[in-house]
Short mmCIF file of C-alpha atoms in Angstrom, two decimals:
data_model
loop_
_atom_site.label_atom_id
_atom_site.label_comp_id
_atom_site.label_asym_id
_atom_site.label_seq_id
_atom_site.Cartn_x
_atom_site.Cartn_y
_atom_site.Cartn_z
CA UNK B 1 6.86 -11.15 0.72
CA UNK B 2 5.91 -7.82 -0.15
CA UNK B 3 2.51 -8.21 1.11
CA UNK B 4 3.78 -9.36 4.61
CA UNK B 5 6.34 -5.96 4.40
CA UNK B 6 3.37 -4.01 3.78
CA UNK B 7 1.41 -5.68 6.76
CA UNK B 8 3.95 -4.78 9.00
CA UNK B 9 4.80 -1.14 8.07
CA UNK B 10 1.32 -0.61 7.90
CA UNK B 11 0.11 -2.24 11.30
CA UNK B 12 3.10 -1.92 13.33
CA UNK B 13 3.68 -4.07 16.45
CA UNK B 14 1.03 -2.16 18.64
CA UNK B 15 -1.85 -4.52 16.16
CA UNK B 16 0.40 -7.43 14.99
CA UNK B 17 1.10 -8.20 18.68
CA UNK B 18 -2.52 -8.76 20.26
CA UNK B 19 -3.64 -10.51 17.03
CA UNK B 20 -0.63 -12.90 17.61
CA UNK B 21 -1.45 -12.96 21.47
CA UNK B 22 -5.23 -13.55 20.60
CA UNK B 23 -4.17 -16.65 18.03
CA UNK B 24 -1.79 -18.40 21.07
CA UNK B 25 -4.41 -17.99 23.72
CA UNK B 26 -7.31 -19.45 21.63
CA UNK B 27 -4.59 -22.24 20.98
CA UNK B 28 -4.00 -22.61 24.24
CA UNK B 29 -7.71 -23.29 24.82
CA UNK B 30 -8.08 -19.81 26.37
CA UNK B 31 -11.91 -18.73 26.25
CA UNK B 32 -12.46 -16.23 22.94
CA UNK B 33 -13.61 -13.60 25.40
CA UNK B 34 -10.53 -13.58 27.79
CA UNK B 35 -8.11 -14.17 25.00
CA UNK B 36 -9.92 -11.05 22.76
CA UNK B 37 -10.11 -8.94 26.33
CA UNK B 38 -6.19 -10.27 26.49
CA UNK B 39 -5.24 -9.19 23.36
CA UNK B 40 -7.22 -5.31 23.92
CA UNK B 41 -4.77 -5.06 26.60
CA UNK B 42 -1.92 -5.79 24.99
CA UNK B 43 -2.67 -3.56 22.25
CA UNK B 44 -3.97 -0.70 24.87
CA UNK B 45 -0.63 -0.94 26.84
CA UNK B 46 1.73 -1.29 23.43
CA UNK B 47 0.01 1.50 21.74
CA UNK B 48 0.60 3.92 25.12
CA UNK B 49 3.99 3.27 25.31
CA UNK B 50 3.84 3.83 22.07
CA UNK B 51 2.26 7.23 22.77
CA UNK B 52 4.42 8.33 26.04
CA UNK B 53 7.67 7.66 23.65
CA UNK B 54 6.70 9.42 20.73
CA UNK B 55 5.50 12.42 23.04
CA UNK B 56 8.78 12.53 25.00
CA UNK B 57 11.81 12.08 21.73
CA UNK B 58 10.27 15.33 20.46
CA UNK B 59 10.75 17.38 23.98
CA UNK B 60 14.03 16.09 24.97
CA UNK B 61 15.93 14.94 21.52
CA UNK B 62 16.42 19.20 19.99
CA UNK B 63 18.28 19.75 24.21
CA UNK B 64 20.37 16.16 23.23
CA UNK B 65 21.14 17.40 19.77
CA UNK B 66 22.21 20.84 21.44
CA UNK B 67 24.34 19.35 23.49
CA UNK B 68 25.88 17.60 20.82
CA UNK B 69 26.66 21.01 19.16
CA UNK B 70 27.67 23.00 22.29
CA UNK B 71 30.54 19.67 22.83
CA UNK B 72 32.15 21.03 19.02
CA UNK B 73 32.57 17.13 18.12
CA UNK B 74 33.39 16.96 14.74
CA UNK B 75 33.41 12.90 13.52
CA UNK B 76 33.10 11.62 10.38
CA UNK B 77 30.21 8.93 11.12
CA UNK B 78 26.85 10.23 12.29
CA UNK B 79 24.19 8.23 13.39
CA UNK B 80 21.36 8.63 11.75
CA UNK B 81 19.00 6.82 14.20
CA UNK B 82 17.16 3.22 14.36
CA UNK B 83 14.62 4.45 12.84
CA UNK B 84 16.42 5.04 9.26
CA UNK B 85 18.49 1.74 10.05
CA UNK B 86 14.96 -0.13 9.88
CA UNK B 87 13.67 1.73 6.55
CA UNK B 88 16.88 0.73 5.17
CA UNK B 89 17.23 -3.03 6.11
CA UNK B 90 13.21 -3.71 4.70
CA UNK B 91 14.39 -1.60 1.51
CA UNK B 92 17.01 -4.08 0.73
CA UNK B 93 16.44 -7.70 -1.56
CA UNK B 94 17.91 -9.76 0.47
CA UNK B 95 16.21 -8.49 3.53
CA UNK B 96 12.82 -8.79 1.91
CA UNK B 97 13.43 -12.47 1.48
CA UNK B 98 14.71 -12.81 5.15
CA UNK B 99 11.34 -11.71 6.46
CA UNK B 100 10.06 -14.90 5.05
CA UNK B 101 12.45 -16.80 6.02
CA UNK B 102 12.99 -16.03 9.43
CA UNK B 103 9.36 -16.04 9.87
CA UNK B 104 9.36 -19.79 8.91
CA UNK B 105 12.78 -20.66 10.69
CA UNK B 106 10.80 -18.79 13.79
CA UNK B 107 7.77 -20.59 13.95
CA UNK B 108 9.42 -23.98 13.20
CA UNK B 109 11.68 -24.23 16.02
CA UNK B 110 9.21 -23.27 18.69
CA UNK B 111 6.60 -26.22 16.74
CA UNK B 112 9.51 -29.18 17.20
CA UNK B 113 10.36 -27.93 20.65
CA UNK B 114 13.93 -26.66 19.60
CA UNK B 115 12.92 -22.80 21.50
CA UNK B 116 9.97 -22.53 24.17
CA UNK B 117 10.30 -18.25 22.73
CA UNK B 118 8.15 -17.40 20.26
CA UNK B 119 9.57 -14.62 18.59
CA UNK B 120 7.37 -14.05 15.50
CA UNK B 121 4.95 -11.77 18.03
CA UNK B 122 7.97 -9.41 17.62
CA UNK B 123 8.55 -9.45 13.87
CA UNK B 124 8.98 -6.33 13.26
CA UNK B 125 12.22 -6.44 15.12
CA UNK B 126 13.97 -8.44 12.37
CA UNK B 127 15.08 -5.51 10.83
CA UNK B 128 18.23 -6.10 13.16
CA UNK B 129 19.17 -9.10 11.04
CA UNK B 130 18.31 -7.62 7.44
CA UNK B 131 20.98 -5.16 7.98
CA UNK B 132 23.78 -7.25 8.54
CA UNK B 133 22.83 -9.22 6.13
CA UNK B 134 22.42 -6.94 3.86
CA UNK B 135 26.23 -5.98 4.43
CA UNK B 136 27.54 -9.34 3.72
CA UNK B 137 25.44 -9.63 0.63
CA UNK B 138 26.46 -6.38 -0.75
CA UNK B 139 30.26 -7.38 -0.24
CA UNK B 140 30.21 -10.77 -1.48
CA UNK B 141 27.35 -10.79 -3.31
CA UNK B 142 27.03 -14.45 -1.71
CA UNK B 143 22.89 -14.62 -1.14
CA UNK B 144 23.82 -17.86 1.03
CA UNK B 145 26.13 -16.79 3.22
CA UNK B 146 23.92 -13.51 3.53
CA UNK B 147 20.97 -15.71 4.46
CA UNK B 148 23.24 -18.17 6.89
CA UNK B 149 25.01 -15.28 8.82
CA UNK B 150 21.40 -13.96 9.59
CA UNK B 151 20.04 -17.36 10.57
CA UNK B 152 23.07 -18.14 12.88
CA UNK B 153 22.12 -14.48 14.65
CA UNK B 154 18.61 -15.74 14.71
CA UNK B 155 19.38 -18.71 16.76
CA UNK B 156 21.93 -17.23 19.13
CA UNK B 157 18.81 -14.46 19.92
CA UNK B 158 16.65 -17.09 20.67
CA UNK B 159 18.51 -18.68 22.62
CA UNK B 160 19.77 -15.49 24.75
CA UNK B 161 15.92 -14.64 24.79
CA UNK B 162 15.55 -17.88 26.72
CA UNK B 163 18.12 -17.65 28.96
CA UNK B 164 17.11 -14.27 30.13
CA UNK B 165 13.57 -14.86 30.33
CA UNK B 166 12.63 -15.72 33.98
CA UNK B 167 15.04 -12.52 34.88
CA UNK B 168 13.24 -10.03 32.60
CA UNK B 169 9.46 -11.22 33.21
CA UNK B 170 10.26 -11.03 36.99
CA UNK B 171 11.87 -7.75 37.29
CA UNK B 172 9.58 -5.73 33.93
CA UNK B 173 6.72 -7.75 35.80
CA UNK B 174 5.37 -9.27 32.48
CA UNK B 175 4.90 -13.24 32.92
CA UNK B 176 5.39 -15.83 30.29
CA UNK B 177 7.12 -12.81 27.61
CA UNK B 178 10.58 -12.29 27.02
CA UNK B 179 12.78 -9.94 24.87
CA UNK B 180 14.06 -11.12 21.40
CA UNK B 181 14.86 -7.48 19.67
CA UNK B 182 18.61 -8.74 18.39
CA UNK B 183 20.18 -5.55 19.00
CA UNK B 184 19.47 -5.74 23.14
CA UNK B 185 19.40 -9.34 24.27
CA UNK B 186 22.82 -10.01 22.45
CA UNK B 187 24.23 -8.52 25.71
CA UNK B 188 22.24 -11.33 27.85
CA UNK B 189 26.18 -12.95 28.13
CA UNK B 190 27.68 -9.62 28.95
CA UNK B 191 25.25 -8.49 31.21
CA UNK B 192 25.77 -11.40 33.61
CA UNK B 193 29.30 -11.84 33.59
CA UNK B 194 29.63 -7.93 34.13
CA UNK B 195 26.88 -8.02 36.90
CA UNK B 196 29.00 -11.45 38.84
CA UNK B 197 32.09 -9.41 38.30
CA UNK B 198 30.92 -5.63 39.59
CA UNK B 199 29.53 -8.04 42.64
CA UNK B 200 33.01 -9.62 43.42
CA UNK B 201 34.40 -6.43 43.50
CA UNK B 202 31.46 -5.24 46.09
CA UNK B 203 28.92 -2.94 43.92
CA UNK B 204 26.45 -4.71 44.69
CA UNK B 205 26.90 -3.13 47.97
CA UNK B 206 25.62 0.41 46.28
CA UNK B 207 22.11 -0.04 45.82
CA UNK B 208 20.92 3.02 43.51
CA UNK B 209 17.63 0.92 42.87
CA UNK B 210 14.80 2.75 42.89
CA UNK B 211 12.97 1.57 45.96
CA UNK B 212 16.43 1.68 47.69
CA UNK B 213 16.56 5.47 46.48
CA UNK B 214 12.94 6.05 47.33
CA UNK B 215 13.64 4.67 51.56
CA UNK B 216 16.72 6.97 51.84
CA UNK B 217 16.01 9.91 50.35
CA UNK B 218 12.23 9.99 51.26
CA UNK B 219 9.95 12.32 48.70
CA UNK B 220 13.56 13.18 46.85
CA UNK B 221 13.81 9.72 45.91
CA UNK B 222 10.58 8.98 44.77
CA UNK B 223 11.08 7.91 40.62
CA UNK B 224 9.04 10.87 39.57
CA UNK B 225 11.08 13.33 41.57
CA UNK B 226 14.19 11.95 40.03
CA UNK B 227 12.96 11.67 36.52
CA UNK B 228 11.99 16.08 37.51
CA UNK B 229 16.10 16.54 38.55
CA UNK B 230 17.51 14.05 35.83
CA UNK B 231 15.23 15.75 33.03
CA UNK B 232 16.74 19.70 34.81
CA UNK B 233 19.95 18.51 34.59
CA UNK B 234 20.17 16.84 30.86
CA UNK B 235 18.23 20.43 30.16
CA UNK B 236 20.78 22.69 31.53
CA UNK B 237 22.96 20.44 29.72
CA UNK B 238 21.84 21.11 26.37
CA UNK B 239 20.83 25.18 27.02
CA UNK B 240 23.91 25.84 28.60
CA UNK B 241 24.18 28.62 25.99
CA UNK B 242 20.68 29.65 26.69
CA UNK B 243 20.77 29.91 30.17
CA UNK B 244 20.28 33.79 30.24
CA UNK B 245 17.13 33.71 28.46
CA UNK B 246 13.53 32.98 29.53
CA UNK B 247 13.68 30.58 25.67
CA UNK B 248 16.59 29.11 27.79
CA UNK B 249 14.83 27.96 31.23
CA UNK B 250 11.77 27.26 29.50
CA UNK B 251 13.40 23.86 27.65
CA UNK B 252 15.27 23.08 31.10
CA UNK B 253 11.75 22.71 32.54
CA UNK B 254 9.98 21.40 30.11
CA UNK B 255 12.20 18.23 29.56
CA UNK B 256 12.41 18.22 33.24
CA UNK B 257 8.23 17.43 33.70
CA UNK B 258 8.71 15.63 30.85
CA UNK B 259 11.16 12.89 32.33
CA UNK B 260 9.01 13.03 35.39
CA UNK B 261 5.90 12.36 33.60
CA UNK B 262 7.00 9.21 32.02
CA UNK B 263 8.75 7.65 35.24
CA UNK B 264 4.82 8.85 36.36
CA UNK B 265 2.63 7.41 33.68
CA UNK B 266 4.67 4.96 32.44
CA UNK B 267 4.36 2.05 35.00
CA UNK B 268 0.25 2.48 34.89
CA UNK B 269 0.69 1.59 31.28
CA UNK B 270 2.54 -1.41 31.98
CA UNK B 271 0.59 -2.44 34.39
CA UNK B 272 -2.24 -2.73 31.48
CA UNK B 273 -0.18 -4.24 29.13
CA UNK B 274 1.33 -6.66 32.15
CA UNK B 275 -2.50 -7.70 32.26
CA UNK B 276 -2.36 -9.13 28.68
CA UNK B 277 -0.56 -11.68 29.85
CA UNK B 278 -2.40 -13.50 32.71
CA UNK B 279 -4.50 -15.69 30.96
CA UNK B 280 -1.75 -16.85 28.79
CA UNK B 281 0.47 -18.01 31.60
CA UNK B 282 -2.45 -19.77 33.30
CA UNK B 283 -3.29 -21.45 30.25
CA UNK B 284 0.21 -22.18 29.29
CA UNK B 285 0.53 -24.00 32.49
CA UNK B 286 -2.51 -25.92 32.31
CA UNK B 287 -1.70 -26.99 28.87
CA UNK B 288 1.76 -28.43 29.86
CA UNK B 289 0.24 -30.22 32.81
CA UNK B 290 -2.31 -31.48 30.82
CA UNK B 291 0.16 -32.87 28.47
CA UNK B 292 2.26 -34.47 31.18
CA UNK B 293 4.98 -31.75 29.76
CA UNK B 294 7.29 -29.36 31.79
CA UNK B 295 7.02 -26.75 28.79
CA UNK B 296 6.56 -22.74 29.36
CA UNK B 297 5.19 -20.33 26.01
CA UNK B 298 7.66 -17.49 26.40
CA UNK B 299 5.87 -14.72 24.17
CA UNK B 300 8.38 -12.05 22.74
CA UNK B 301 7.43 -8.48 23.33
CA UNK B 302 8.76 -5.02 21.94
CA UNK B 303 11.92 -3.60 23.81
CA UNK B 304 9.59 -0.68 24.42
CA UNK B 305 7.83 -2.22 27.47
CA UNK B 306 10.88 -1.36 29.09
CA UNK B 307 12.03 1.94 28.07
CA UNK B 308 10.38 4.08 31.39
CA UNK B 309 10.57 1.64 33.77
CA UNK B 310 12.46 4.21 36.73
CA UNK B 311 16.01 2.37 37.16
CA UNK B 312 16.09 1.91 33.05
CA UNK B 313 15.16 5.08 31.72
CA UNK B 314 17.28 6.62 34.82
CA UNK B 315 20.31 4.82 33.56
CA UNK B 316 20.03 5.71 30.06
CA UNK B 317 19.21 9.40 30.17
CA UNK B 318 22.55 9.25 32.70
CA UNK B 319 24.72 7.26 30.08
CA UNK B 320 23.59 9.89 27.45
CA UNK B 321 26.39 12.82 28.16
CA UNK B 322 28.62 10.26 29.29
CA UNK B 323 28.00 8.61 26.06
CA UNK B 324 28.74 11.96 24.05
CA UNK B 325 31.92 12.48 25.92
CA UNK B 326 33.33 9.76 25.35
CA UNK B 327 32.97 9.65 21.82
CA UNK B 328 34.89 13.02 22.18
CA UNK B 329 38.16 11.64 23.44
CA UNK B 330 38.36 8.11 22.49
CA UNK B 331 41.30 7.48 20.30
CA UNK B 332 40.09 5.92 16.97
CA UNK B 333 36.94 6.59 17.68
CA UNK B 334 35.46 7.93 14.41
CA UNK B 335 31.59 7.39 15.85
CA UNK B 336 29.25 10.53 16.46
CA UNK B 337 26.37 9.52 19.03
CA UNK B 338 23.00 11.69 17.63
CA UNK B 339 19.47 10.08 16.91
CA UNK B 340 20.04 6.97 18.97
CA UNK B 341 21.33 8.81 22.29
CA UNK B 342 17.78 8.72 22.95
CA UNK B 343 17.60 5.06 22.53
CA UNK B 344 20.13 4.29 25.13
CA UNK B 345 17.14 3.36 28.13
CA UNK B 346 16.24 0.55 24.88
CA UNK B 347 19.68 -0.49 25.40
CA UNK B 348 20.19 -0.92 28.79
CA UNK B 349 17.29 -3.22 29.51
CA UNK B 350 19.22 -6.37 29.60
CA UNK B 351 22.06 -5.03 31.79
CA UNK B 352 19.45 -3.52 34.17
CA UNK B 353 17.00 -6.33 34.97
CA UNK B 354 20.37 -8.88 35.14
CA UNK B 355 21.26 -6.15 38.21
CA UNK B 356 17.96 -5.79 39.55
CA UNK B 357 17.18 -2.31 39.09
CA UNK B 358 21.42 -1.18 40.15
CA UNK B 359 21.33 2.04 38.35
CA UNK B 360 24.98 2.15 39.51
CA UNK B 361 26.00 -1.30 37.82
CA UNK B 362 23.99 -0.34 34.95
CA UNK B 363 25.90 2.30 34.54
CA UNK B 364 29.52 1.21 35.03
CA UNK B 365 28.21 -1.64 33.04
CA UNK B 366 26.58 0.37 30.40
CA UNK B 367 29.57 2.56 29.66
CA UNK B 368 31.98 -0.69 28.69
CA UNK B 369 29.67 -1.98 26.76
CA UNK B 370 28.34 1.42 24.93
CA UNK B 371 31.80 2.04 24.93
CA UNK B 372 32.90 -1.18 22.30
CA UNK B 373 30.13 -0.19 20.56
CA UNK B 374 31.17 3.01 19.26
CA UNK B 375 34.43 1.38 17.76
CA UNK B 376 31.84 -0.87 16.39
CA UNK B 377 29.56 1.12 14.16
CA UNK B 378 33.12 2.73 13.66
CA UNK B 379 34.24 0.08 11.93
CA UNK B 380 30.73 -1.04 10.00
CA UNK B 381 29.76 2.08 9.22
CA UNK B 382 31.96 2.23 5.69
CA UNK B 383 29.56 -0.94 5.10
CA UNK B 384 26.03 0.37 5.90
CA UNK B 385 27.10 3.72 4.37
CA UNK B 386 27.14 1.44 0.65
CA UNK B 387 24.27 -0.41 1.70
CA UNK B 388 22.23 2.95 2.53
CA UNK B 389 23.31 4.69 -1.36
CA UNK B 390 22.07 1.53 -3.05
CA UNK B 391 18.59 1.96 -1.60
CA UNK B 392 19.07 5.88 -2.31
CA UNK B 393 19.50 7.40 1.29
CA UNK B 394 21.29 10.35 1.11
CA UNK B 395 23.99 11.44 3.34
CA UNK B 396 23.67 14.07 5.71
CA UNK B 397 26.07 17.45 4.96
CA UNK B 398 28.95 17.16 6.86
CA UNK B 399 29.06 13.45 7.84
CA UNK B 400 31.54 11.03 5.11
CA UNK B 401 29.33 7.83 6.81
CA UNK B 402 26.36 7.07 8.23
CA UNK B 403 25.31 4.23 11.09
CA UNK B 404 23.17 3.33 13.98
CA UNK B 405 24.37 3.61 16.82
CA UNK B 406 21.23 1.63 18.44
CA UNK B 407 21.88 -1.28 16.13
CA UNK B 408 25.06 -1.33 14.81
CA UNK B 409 27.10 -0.98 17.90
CA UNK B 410 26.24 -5.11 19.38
CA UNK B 411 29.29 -6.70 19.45
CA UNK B 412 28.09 -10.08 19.33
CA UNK B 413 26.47 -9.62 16.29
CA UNK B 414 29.07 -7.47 14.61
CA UNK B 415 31.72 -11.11 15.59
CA UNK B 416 29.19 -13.54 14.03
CA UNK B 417 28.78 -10.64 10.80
CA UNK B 418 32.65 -10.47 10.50
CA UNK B 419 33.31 -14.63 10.87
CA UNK B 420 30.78 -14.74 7.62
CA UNK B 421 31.99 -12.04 6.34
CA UNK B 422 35.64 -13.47 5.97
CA UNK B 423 34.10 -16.93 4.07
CA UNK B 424 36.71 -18.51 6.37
CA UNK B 425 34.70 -21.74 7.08
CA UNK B 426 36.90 -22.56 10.46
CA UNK B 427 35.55 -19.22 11.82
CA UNK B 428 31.85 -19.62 10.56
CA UNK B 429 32.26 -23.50 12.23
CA UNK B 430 33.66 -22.22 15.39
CA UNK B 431 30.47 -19.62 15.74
CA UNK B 432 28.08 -22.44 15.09
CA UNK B 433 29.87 -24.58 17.84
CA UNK B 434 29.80 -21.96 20.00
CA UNK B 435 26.14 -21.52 19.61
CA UNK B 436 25.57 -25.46 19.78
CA UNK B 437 27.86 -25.51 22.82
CA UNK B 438 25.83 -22.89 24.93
CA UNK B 439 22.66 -24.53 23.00
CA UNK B 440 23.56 -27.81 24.69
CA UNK B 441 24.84 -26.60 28.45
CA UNK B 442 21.69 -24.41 28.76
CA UNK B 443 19.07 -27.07 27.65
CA UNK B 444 21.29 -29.52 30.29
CA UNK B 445 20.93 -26.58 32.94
CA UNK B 446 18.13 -24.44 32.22
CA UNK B 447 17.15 -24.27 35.83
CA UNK B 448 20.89 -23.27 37.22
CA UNK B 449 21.66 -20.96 34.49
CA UNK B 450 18.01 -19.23 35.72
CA UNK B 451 19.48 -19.63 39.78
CA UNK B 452 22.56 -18.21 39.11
CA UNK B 453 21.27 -15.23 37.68
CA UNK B 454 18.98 -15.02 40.51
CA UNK B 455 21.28 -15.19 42.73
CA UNK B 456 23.01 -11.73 43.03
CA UNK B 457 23.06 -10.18 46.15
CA UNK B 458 21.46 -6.70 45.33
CA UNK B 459 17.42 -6.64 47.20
CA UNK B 460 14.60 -7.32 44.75
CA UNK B 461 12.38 -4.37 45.33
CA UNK B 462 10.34 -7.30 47.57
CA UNK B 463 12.89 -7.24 49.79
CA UNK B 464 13.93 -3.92 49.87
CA UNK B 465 10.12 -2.89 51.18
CA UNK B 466 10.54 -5.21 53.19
#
């Protein structure tokens, strides 16, 4: 166990990915040389988003953290970031132990058929489940219920990961993958009843898509020119005590080129890493034909294939001061929005490929959901705050708790952590019938569950150019 902990904090997804991708393609009878120029690709692509990410958090997170500061919030839980949340959760026993046993759980249901996904080509992303687990077990000090809360999680991701899979390879443009990260696909459900519901009441007769944006507005709606006026107007934001100085101005622009430069760069990286996947479709197809077998490999990816596609990094830079007021004036909110603010394009993914690029659903959606979510880590954070001492992370000066806001705040999760939590076996039976219920109507109806979220009425950017 420890060696596989040490494989993955030392390789990281950007090389545990392609050598995954190269193993499936050779088993998929893929020639060595496609599935080794496959796997390149995927690692090219993963390890420049990798590279656009890490070069834009430093330039824009000091003018989010300034805003912040300039707002006067003063809450008693700070997020401390994802990143810290995943140190954490691979610090703890019991999550250790889960990286072994997920693994197996993984591989085993996509061997007997239960899952076409195969999520452990997105490992790293476990994390998610170590740290509620890691809550229960600290509580109760129950290793099995611990271990079954996170497996029930497990299988409800899985399945989401499924259901949203023809929706997210067509609109990320990324064939035969799908998303499995626990903390975004959990709001697969929410995403599609919000997106039915925002079309009843006729949003999906605003279309802020991109390529909508880009025919109206002509060169001022071009992605890049947006990312320049959405990057200006988060950097006023955050130097609005600054703007008499040349210091001042100086941020503004620079996190204004910088949001440009990743709605510019970004989609030629993802075209690369979109690449990776060709020959594994074809072969995947071949393979089930071949085997007289209506079957499709659904590879998981990292979230971060997403984060600067135009409509999804658009919405989440918008949610961001939205996001920080909010926590200002929400009663019983006790939640301070920092490190993860920057996460929020991560977080929209689901709710913006379910709407087709909508920035405008995406955001009214974004803001319910965002918004349970702070009352979320609001209430888990006493929780994760014990968990965090016990591994030795100290607190910041001047916050009483600690969470994530990128992790913690998923309400699905946080109702399947609190039924196991309780030890109430009618609630932990009604979560696994739940799960078996949607399990079994899915399976029955893959191919209208996939139609119906198909069908909203908002242009694919096909038909919008056209």
């Amino acid at each position: 166990m420890e060696l596989l902990q040490s494989i993955l904090n030392s390789f990281g997804a950007a090389v545990v990915v392609p050598i995954m991708l190269f193993i499936v393609a050779l088993f998929l009878r893929v020639t060595p040389k496609k599935a080794f120029q496959s796997a390149l690709n995927a690692g090219i692509g993963l390890t420049g988003f990798n590279l656009i990410v890490n070069s834009f958090v430093p330039i824009i997170t000091p003018v989010i953290n300034k805003m912040v500061e300039q707002t006067g919030i003063r809450l008693p839980v700070l997020d401390t970031g994802w990143q810290a949340t995943s140190v954490i959760a691979y610090s703890t026993q019991i999550g250790v132990i889960f990286l072994v046993v997920g693994l197996v759980l993984q591989v085993v249901l996509f061997l007997i058929k239960w899952t076409d996904v195969f999520m452990p080509s997105d490992m790293w992303n476990n994390y998610s489940f170590m740290v509620w687990g890691s809550m229960i077990y600290l509580i109760t000090n129950n290793m099995i219920l611990a271990m079954t809360c996170m497996i029930v999680q497990n299988l409800y991701v899985m399945l989401f990961g499924e259901v949203i899979s023809k929706r997210w390879a067509s609109y990320y443009n990324l064939p035969g993958t799908t998303l499995t990260a626990p903390h975004h696909v959990c709001s697969v459900p929410y995403a599609i009843t919000m997106n039915w519901l925002l079309d009843k009441l006729g949003a999906d007769k605003v279309n802020w898509d991109p390529q909508t944006l880009k025919k109206k507005l002509g060169f001022l709606g071009e992605p890049v020119t947006l990312g320049l006026f959405l990057g200006l107007l988060i950097g006023i934001m955050g130097n609005l005590n600054a703007l008499t100085t040349l210091e001042g101005w100086g941020s503004v622009f620079s996190v204004g080129l910088a949001t440009g430069a990743v709605m510019a760069v970004f989609p030629r990286v993802a075209s690369i890493f979109a690449s990776a996947f060709t020959s594994l479709t074809n072969a995947s197809k071949k393979t089930a034909k071949g085997n007289g077998k209506d079957r499709e490999w659904l590879l998981s990816v990292n979230d971060a294939v997403g984060y600067g596609e135009p409509a999804t990094l658009m919405t989440g830079l918008i949610l961001i001061p939205i996001m920080v007021l909010l926590a200002m004036v929400l009663p019983g909110n006790e939640t301070l929005p920092l490190v993860d603010l920057i996460a929020l394009p991560y977080m929209v993914e689901m709710i913006i490929c379910v709407s087709k690029g909508n920035v405008f659903k995406g955001i009214i959606s974004g803001v319910i959901w965002f918004t349970i979510g702070l009352y979320v880590c609001t209430f888990t954070a006493p929780y994760f705050t014990e968990v965090a001492a016990q591994v030795g992370v100290t607190i910041p000066e001047g916050a009483m708790m600690i969470t994530s806001f990128g992790i913690l705040y998923n309400p699905v999760m946080a109702l399947i952590f609190l039924s196991f939590l309780s030890g109430n076996y009618v609630l932990m039976g009604v979560v696994v019938a739940i799960y078996a219920v949607m399990y079994i109507v899915f399976k029955k109806n893959k191919e209208k569950v996939w139609s119906f979220i198909e069908n909203d009425k908002t242009p694919t950017n096909e038909e919008v150019a056209a």
